[in-house]
PDB file of N, CA and C in Angstrom:
ATOM      1  N   ALA A  21      -4.823  -0.558  30.534  1.00 95.00           N
ATOM      2  CA  ALA A  21      -4.870  -1.187  31.848  1.00 95.00           C
ATOM      3  C   ALA A  21      -6.330  -1.364  32.278  1.00 95.00           C
ATOM      4  N   ILE A  22      -6.569  -2.409  33.009  1.00 95.00           N
ATOM      5  CA  ILE A  22      -7.901  -2.641  33.571  1.00 95.00           C
ATOM      6  C   ILE A  22      -7.950  -1.983  34.945  1.00 95.00           C
ATOM      7  N   LYS A  23      -9.007  -1.228  35.177  1.00 96.00           N
ATOM      8  CA  LYS A  23      -9.204  -0.527  36.451  1.00 96.00           C
ATOM      9  C   LYS A  23     -10.026  -1.368  37.425  1.00 96.00           C
ATOM     10  N   GLY A  24     -10.932  -2.178  36.899  1.00 95.00           N
ATOM     11  CA  GLY A  24     -11.777  -3.032  37.735  1.00 95.00           C
ATOM     12  C   GLY A  24     -12.752  -3.815  36.868  1.00 95.00           C
ATOM     13  N   PHE A  25     -13.427  -4.765  37.480  1.00 95.00           N
ATOM     14  CA  PHE A  25     -14.403  -5.570  36.745  1.00 95.00           C
ATOM     15  C   PHE A  25     -15.410  -6.163  37.715  1.00 95.00           C
ATOM     16  N   LYS A  26     -16.547  -6.568  37.162  1.00 95.00           N
ATOM     17  CA  LYS A  26     -17.512  -7.336  37.956  1.00 95.00           C
ATOM     18  C   LYS A  26     -18.208  -8.332  37.054  1.00 95.00           C
ATOM     19  N   GLY A  27     -18.666  -9.384  37.672  1.00 95.00           N
ATOM     20  CA  GLY A  27     -19.337 -10.449  36.947  1.00 95.00           C
ATOM     21  C   GLY A  27     -19.737 -11.539  37.918  1.00 95.00           C
ATOM     22  N   ARG A  28     -19.759 -12.749  37.431  1.00 94.00           N
ATOM     23  CA  ARG A  28     -20.107 -13.861  38.315  1.00 94.00           C
ATOM     24  C   ARG A  28     -19.186 -15.034  38.063  1.00 94.00           C
ATOM     25  N   GLY A  29     -18.904 -15.731  39.143  1.00 93.00           N
ATOM     26  CA  GLY A  29     -18.114 -16.941  39.074  1.00 93.00           C
ATOM     27  C   GLY A  29     -19.055 -18.123  39.146  1.00 93.00           C
ATOM     28  N   VAL A  30     -18.972 -18.998  38.171  1.00 95.00           N
ATOM     29  CA  VAL A  30     -19.856 -20.161  38.110  1.00 95.00           C
ATOM     30  C   VAL A  30     -19.014 -21.417  38.325  1.00 95.00           C
ATOM     31  N   PHE A  31     -19.415 -22.215  39.279  1.00 94.00           N
ATOM     32  CA  PHE A  31     -18.752 -23.482  39.567  1.00 94.00           C
ATOM     33  C   PHE A  31     -19.638 -24.602  39.030  1.00 94.00           C
ATOM     34  N   LYS A  32     -19.038 -25.473  38.211  1.00 94.00           N
ATOM     35  CA  LYS A  32     -19.796 -26.571  37.604  1.00 94.00           C
ATOM     36  C   LYS A  32     -19.170 -27.911  37.984  1.00 94.00           C
ATOM     37  N   ASP A  33     -20.021 -28.932  38.076  1.00 93.00           N
ATOM     38  CA  ASP A  33     -19.518 -30.274  38.381  1.00 93.00           C
ATOM     39  C   ASP A  33     -19.028 -30.936  37.091  1.00 93.00           C
ATOM     40  N   ILE A  34     -18.592 -32.193  37.191  1.00 93.00           N
ATOM     41  CA  ILE A  34     -18.009 -32.878  36.035  1.00 93.00           C
ATOM     42  C   ILE A  34     -19.014 -33.101  34.899  1.00 93.00           C
ATOM     43  N   PHE A  35     -20.296 -32.966  35.190  1.00 95.00           N
ATOM     44  CA  PHE A  35     -21.328 -33.125  34.168  1.00 95.00           C
ATOM     45  C   PHE A  35     -21.696 -31.801  33.504  1.00 95.00           C
ATOM     46  N   GLY A  36     -21.115 -30.701  34.007  1.00 94.00           N
ATOM     47  CA  GLY A  36     -21.424 -29.385  33.461  1.00 94.00           C
ATOM     48  C   GLY A  36     -22.594 -28.704  34.119  1.00 94.00           C
ATOM     49  N   ASP A  37     -23.121 -29.318  35.193  1.00 92.00           N
ATOM     50  CA  ASP A  37     -24.244 -28.718  35.916  1.00 92.00           C
ATOM     51  C   ASP A  37     -23.723 -27.685  36.906  1.00 92.00           C
ATOM     52  N   GLU A  38     -24.427 -26.544  36.996  1.00 92.00           N
ATOM     53  CA  GLU A  38     -24.035 -25.513  37.958  1.00 92.00           C
ATOM     54  C   GLU A  38     -24.201 -26.014  39.382  1.00 92.00           C
ATOM     55  N   VAL A  39     -23.180 -25.807  40.176  1.00 91.00           N
ATOM     56  CA  VAL A  39     -23.220 -26.178  41.590  1.00 91.00           C
ATOM     57  C   VAL A  39     -23.428 -24.919  42.428  1.00 91.00           C
ATOM     58  N   LYS A  40     -22.720 -23.840  42.059  1.00 91.00           N
ATOM     59  CA  LYS A  40     -22.804 -22.595  42.828  1.00 91.00           C
ATOM     60  C   LYS A  40     -22.403 -21.431  41.933  1.00 91.00           C
ATOM     61  N   THR A  41     -23.068 -20.304  42.097  1.00 92.00           N
ATOM     62  CA  THR A  41     -22.728 -19.071  41.396  1.00 92.00           C
ATOM     63  C   THR A  41     -22.537 -17.972  42.425  1.00 92.00           C
ATOM     64  N   LEU A  42     -21.430 -17.248  42.296  1.00 91.00           N
ATOM     65  CA  LEU A  42     -21.111 -16.171  43.231  1.00 91.00           C
ATOM     66  C   LEU A  42     -20.815 -14.886  42.459  1.00 91.00           C
ATOM     67  N   GLY A  43     -21.279 -13.766  42.972  1.00 92.00           N
ATOM     68  CA  GLY A  43     -20.944 -12.475  42.383  1.00 92.00           C
ATOM     69  C   GLY A  43     -19.501 -12.124  42.708  1.00 92.00           C
ATOM     70  N   ILE A  44     -18.805 -11.538  41.730  1.00 92.00           N
ATOM     71  CA  ILE A  44     -17.406 -11.150  41.919  1.00 92.00           C
ATOM     72  C   ILE A  44     -17.253  -9.712  41.441  1.00 92.00           C
ATOM     73  N   LYS A  45     -16.648  -8.883  42.282  1.00 93.00           N
ATOM     74  CA  LYS A  45     -16.391  -7.492  41.931  1.00 93.00           C
ATOM     75  C   LYS A  45     -15.024  -7.117  42.474  1.00 93.00           C
ATOM     76  N   ARG A  46     -14.131  -6.660  41.589  1.00 93.00           N
ATOM     77  CA  ARG A  46     -12.764  -6.307  41.986  1.00 93.00           C
ATOM     78  C   ARG A  46     -12.433  -4.920  41.457  1.00 93.00           C
ATOM     79  N   ASP A  47     -11.725  -4.145  42.271  1.00 92.00           N
ATOM     80  CA  ASP A  47     -11.293  -2.822  41.826  1.00 92.00           C
ATOM     81  C   ASP A  47      -9.770  -2.713  41.855  1.00 92.00           C
ATOM     82  N   ASP A  48      -9.106  -3.821  41.606  1.00 88.00           N
ATOM     83  CA  ASP A  48      -7.644  -3.859  41.522  1.00 88.00           C
ATOM     84  C   ASP A  48      -7.219  -3.579  40.089  1.00 88.00           C
ATOM     85  N   SER A  49      -6.199  -2.760  39.907  1.00 92.00           N
ATOM     86  CA  SER A  49      -5.680  -2.478  38.568  1.00 92.00           C
ATOM     87  C   SER A  49      -4.866  -3.659  38.051  1.00 92.00           C
ATOM     88  N   ILE A  50      -4.989  -3.896  36.747  1.00 93.00           N
ATOM     89  CA  ILE A  50      -4.203  -4.932  36.083  1.00 93.00           C
ATOM     90  C   ILE A  50      -3.555  -4.273  34.870  1.00 93.00           C
ATOM     91  N   ALA A  51      -2.238  -4.250  34.844  1.00 94.00           N
ATOM     92  CA  ALA A  51      -1.493  -3.623  33.747  1.00 94.00           C
ATOM     93  C   ALA A  51      -1.623  -4.460  32.476  1.00 94.00           C
ATOM     94  N   PRO A  52      -1.520  -3.814  31.307  1.00 94.00           N
ATOM     95  CA  PRO A  52      -1.585  -4.555  30.043  1.00 94.00           C
ATOM     96  C   PRO A  52      -0.539  -5.667  29.982  1.00 94.00           C
ATOM     97  N   GLY A  53      -0.971  -6.842  29.544  1.00 94.00           N
ATOM     98  CA  GLY A  53      -0.066  -7.977  29.409  1.00 94.00           C
ATOM     99  C   GLY A  53       0.224  -8.710  30.701  1.00 94.00           C
ATOM    100  N   LYS A  54      -0.338  -8.262  31.809  1.00 94.00           N
ATOM    101  CA  LYS A  54      -0.099  -8.898  33.113  1.00 94.00           C
ATOM    102  C   LYS A  54      -1.307  -9.728  33.515  1.00 94.00           C
ATOM    103  N   THR A  55      -1.122 -10.602  34.466  1.00 92.00           N
ATOM    104  CA  THR A  55      -2.202 -11.404  35.025  1.00 92.00           C
ATOM    105  C   THR A  55      -2.290 -11.140  36.518  1.00 92.00           C
ATOM    106  N   GLN A  56      -3.381 -11.571  37.093  1.00 89.00           N
ATOM    107  CA  GLN A  56      -3.564 -11.419  38.530  1.00 89.00           C
ATOM    108  C   GLN A  56      -4.269 -12.665  39.056  1.00 89.00           C
ATOM    109  N   THR A  57      -3.815 -13.148  40.177  1.00 89.00           N
ATOM    110  CA  THR A  57      -4.450 -14.282  40.830  1.00 89.00           C
ATOM    111  C   THR A  57      -5.140 -13.784  42.081  1.00 89.00           C
ATOM    112  N   TRP A  58      -6.367 -14.236  42.270  1.00 84.00           N
ATOM    113  CA  TRP A  58      -7.149 -13.836  43.435  1.00 84.00           C
ATOM    114  C   TRP A  58      -7.661 -15.084  44.124  1.00 84.00           C
ATOM    115  N   THR A  59      -7.525 -15.114  45.424  1.00 85.00           N
ATOM    116  CA  THR A  59      -8.036 -16.228  46.220  1.00 85.00           C
ATOM    117  C   THR A  59      -9.124 -15.699  47.135  1.00 85.00           C
ATOM    118  N   GLY A  60     -10.262 -16.346  47.111  1.00 81.00           N
ATOM    119  CA  GLY A  60     -11.383 -15.920  47.932  1.00 81.00           C
ATOM    120  C   GLY A  60     -11.804 -17.024  48.892  1.00 81.00           C
ATOM    121  N   VAL A  61     -12.650 -16.652  49.820  1.00 84.00           N
ATOM    122  CA  VAL A  61     -13.175 -17.588  50.811  1.00 84.00           C
ATOM    123  C   VAL A  61     -14.695 -17.529  50.766  1.00 84.00           C
ATOM    124  N   PHE A  62     -15.313 -18.680  50.802  1.00 83.00           N
ATOM    125  CA  PHE A  62     -16.767 -18.773  50.808  1.00 83.00           C
ATOM    126  C   PHE A  62     -17.197 -19.496  52.077  1.00 83.00           C
ATOM    127  N   HIS A  63     -18.123 -18.906  52.796  1.00 87.00           N
ATOM    128  CA  HIS A  63     -18.650 -19.529  54.025  1.00 87.00           C
ATOM    129  C   HIS A  63     -20.053 -20.058  53.721  1.00 87.00           C
ATOM    130  N   PRO A  64     -20.179 -21.373  53.574  1.00 87.00           N
ATOM    131  CA  PRO A  64     -21.480 -21.944  53.201  1.00 87.00           C
ATOM    132  C   PRO A  64     -22.517 -21.839  54.312  1.00 87.00           C
ATOM    133  N   ASN A  65     -23.758 -21.691  53.886  1.00 89.00           N
ATOM    134  CA  ASN A  65     -24.891 -21.709  54.793  1.00 89.00           C
ATOM    135  C   ASN A  65     -25.364 -23.160  54.871  1.00 89.00           C
ATOM    136  N   SER A  66     -25.247 -23.792  56.018  1.00 85.00           N
ATOM    137  CA  SER A  66     -25.579 -25.213  56.159  1.00 85.00           C
ATOM    138  C   SER A  66     -27.065 -25.504  55.936  1.00 85.00           C
ATOM    139  N   PHE A  67     -27.898 -24.461  55.881  1.00 90.00           N
ATOM    140  CA  PHE A  67     -29.328 -24.660  55.650  1.00 90.00           C
ATOM    141  C   PHE A  67     -29.694 -24.580  54.164  1.00 90.00           C
ATOM    142  N   GLU A  68     -28.723 -24.244  53.316  1.00 88.00           N
ATOM    143  CA  GLU A  68     -28.943 -24.159  51.863  1.00 88.00           C
ATOM    144  C   GLU A  68     -28.332 -25.390  51.198  1.00 88.00           C
ATOM    145  N   SER A  69     -29.156 -26.165  50.496  1.00 85.00           N
ATOM    146  CA  SER A  69     -28.652 -27.401  49.875  1.00 85.00           C
ATOM    147  C   SER A  69     -27.573 -27.103  48.836  1.00 85.00           C
ATOM    148  N   GLU A  70     -27.698 -25.994  48.093  1.00 86.00           N
ATOM    149  CA  GLU A  70     -26.686 -25.614  47.107  1.00 86.00           C
ATOM    150  C   GLU A  70     -25.335 -25.368  47.788  1.00 86.00           C
ATOM    151  N   ASP A  71     -25.349 -24.692  48.923  1.00 88.00           N
ATOM    152  CA  ASP A  71     -24.118 -24.414  49.663  1.00 88.00           C
ATOM    153  C   ASP A  71     -23.499 -25.688  50.211  1.00 88.00           C
ATOM    154  N   THR A  72     -24.325 -26.574  50.715  1.00 87.00           N
ATOM    155  CA  THR A  72     -23.834 -27.833  51.280  1.00 87.00           C
ATOM    156  C   THR A  72     -23.178 -28.675  50.192  1.00 87.00           C
ATOM    157  N   LYS A  73     -23.807 -28.758  49.020  1.00 86.00           N
ATOM    158  CA  LYS A  73     -23.231 -29.514  47.902  1.00 86.00           C
ATOM    159  C   LYS A  73     -21.899 -28.894  47.476  1.00 86.00           C
ATOM    160  N   PHE A  74     -21.856 -27.578  47.391  1.00 88.00           N
ATOM    161  CA  PHE A  74     -20.643 -26.878  46.988  1.00 88.00           C
ATOM    162  C   PHE A  74     -19.519 -27.092  48.001  1.00 88.00           C
ATOM    163  N   ALA A  75     -19.843 -27.069  49.265  1.00 87.00           N
ATOM    164  CA  ALA A  75     -18.840 -27.224  50.320  1.00 87.00           C
ATOM    165  C   ALA A  75     -18.205 -28.615  50.309  1.00 87.00           C
ATOM    166  N   HIS A  76     -18.924 -29.606  49.792  1.00 87.00           N
ATOM    167  CA  HIS A  76     -18.432 -30.979  49.834  1.00 87.00           C
ATOM    168  C   HIS A  76     -17.924 -31.515  48.497  1.00 87.00           C
ATOM    169  N   ILE A  77     -17.966 -30.708  47.459  1.00 89.00           N
ATOM    170  CA  ILE A  77     -17.498 -31.192  46.159  1.00 89.00           C
ATOM    171  C   ILE A  77     -15.966 -31.224  46.147  1.00 89.00           C
ATOM    172  N   GLU A  78     -15.408 -32.263  45.569  1.00 91.00           N
ATOM    173  CA  GLU A  78     -13.952 -32.405  45.494  1.00 91.00           C
ATOM    174  C   GLU A  78     -13.400 -31.418  44.472  1.00 91.00           C
ATOM    175  N   SER A  79     -12.283 -30.777  44.806  1.00 88.00           N
ATOM    176  CA  SER A  79     -11.731 -29.724  43.942  1.00 88.00           C
ATOM    177  C   SER A  79     -11.369 -30.219  42.547  1.00 88.00           C
ATOM    178  N   ASP A  80     -11.013 -31.482  42.407  1.00 93.00           N
ATOM    179  CA  ASP A  80     -10.679 -31.991  41.074  1.00 93.00           C
ATOM    180  C   ASP A  80     -11.924 -32.331  40.257  1.00 93.00           C
ATOM    181  N   LYS A  81     -13.096 -32.154  40.849  1.00 93.00           N
ATOM    182  CA  LYS A  81     -14.348 -32.441  40.154  1.00 93.00           C
ATOM    183  C   LYS A  81     -15.186 -31.186  39.947  1.00 93.00           C
ATOM    184  N   VAL A  82     -14.545 -30.034  40.028  1.00 93.00           N
ATOM    185  CA  VAL A  82     -15.269 -28.780  39.833  1.00 93.00           C
ATOM    186  C   VAL A  82     -14.511 -27.908  38.835  1.00 93.00           C
ATOM    187  N   LYS A  83     -15.268 -27.201  38.014  1.00 95.00           N
ATOM    188  CA  LYS A  83     -14.691 -26.294  37.023  1.00 95.00           C
ATOM    189  C   LYS A  83     -15.209 -24.890  37.326  1.00 95.00           C
ATOM    190  N   PHE A  84     -14.311 -23.906  37.269  1.00 94.00           N
ATOM    191  CA  PHE A  84     -14.668 -22.513  37.521  1.00 94.00           C
ATOM    192  C   PHE A  84     -14.705 -21.752  36.205  1.00 94.00           C
ATOM    193  N   ILE A  85     -15.777 -20.997  36.018  1.00 94.00           N
ATOM    194  CA  ILE A  85     -15.923 -20.156  34.825  1.00 94.00           C
ATOM    195  C   ILE A  85     -16.270 -18.745  35.294  1.00 94.00           C
ATOM    196  N   PHE A  86     -15.505 -17.755  34.826  1.00 93.00           N
ATOM    197  CA  PHE A  86     -15.821 -16.366  35.143  1.00 93.00           C
ATOM    198  C   PHE A  86     -16.608 -15.773  33.978  1.00 93.00           C
ATOM    199  N   GLN A  87     -17.775 -15.217  34.282  1.00 94.00           N
ATOM    200  CA  GLN A  87     -18.609 -14.561  33.283  1.00 94.00           C
ATOM    201  C   GLN A  87     -18.628 -13.064  33.590  1.00 94.00           C
ATOM    202  N   PRO A  88     -17.812 -12.283  32.865  1.00 94.00           N
ATOM    203  CA  PRO A  88     -17.755 -10.848  33.140  1.00 94.00           C
ATOM    204  C   PRO A  88     -19.017 -10.125  32.695  1.00 94.00           C
ATOM    205  N   HIS A  89     -19.389  -9.073  33.424  1.00 96.00           N
ATOM    206  CA  HIS A  89     -20.514  -8.224  33.046  1.00 96.00           C
ATOM    207  C   HIS A  89     -20.020  -6.835  32.647  1.00 96.00           C
ATOM    208  N   VAL A  90     -19.047  -6.316  33.394  1.00 96.00           N
ATOM    209  CA  VAL A  90     -18.493  -4.992  33.107  1.00 96.00           C
ATOM    210  C   VAL A  90     -16.987  -5.025  33.367  1.00 96.00           C
ATOM    211  N   ILE A  91     -16.211  -4.468  32.430  1.00 95.00           N
ATOM    212  CA  ILE A  91     -14.776  -4.268  32.626  1.00 95.00           C
ATOM    213  C   ILE A  91     -14.517  -2.779  32.467  1.00 95.00           C
ATOM    214  N   LEU A  92     -13.915  -2.172  33.480  1.00 96.00           N
ATOM    215  CA  LEU A  92     -13.578  -0.745  33.454  1.00 96.00           C
ATOM    216  C   LEU A  92     -12.098  -0.606  33.134  1.00 96.00           C
ATOM    217  N   PHE A  93     -11.768   0.329  32.250  1.00 96.00           N
ATOM    218  CA  PHE A  93     -10.390   0.548  31.848  1.00 96.00           C
ATOM    219  C   PHE A  93      -9.851   1.854  32.422  1.00 96.00           C
ATOM    220  N   ALA A  94      -8.545   1.939  32.559  1.00 95.00           N
ATOM    221  CA  ALA A  94      -7.892   3.102  33.165  1.00 95.00           C
ATOM    222  C   ALA A  94      -8.150   4.388  32.387  1.00 95.00           C
ATOM    223  N   ASP A  95      -8.418   4.292  31.082  1.00 95.00           N
ATOM    224  CA  ASP A  95      -8.670   5.491  30.278  1.00 95.00           C
ATOM    225  C   ASP A  95     -10.103   6.010  30.411  1.00 95.00           C
ATOM    226  N   GLY A  96     -10.907   5.363  31.262  1.00 95.00           N
ATOM    227  CA  GLY A  96     -12.290   5.791  31.484  1.00 95.00           C
ATOM    228  C   GLY A  96     -13.315   5.054  30.643  1.00 95.00           C
ATOM    229  N   SER A  97     -12.883   4.254  29.693  1.00 97.00           N
ATOM    230  CA  SER A  97     -13.831   3.491  28.876  1.00 97.00           C
ATOM    231  C   SER A  97     -14.265   2.237  29.620  1.00 97.00           C
ATOM    232  N   LYS A  98     -15.349   1.624  29.130  1.00 95.00           N
ATOM    233  CA  LYS A  98     -15.816   0.378  29.748  1.00 95.00           C
ATOM    234  C   LYS A  98     -16.403  -0.529  28.693  1.00 95.00           C
ATOM    235  N   LEU A  99     -16.378  -1.795  28.988  1.00 95.00           N
ATOM    236  CA  LEU A  99     -16.928  -2.833  28.127  1.00 95.00           C
ATOM    237  C   LEU A  99     -18.005  -3.540  28.927  1.00 95.00           C
ATOM    238  N   GLU A 100     -19.234  -3.522  28.416  1.00 95.00           N
ATOM    239  CA  GLU A 100     -20.350  -4.185  29.103  1.00 95.00           C
ATOM    240  C   GLU A 100     -20.791  -5.390  28.302  1.00 95.00           C
ATOM    241  N   MET A 101     -20.897  -6.534  28.982  1.00 91.00           N
ATOM    242  CA  MET A 101     -21.281  -7.782  28.323  1.00 91.00           C
ATOM    243  C   MET A 101     -22.706  -8.198  28.599  1.00 91.00           C
ATOM    244  N   GLY A 102     -23.437  -7.475  29.392  1.00 72.00           N
ATOM    245  CA  GLY A 102     -24.804  -7.854  29.709  1.00 72.00           C
ATOM    246  C   GLY A 102     -25.143  -7.530  31.150  1.00 72.00           C
ATOM    247  N   THR A 103     -26.353  -7.875  31.525  1.00 63.00           N
ATOM    248  CA  THR A 103     -26.809  -7.583  32.875  1.00 63.00           C
ATOM    249  C   THR A 103     -26.521  -8.750  33.784  1.00 63.00           C
ATOM    250  N   GLU A 104     -26.527  -8.474  35.060  1.00 57.00           N
ATOM    251  CA  GLU A 104     -26.248  -9.525  36.053  1.00 57.00           C
ATOM    252  C   GLU A 104     -27.435 -10.376  36.283  1.00 57.00           C
TER     253      GLU A 104
END
């Protein structure tokens, strides 16, 4: 079972260019063979051009990629993929 994980969520436009990157950290357990859906909310800063572009991009023109850094398992072991 997964005990928790952290990494970053990368949003890319249709050309593959990064639009926005957000840190993600969850401490919800996920049983073996199961999936979990998480919905988050982002409040853009209107003074940041990256946030403004992200807030106005059409959902069908954005791709989400999760890049994990650490996965913690219920048995106390962990898998590290790199630094943040």
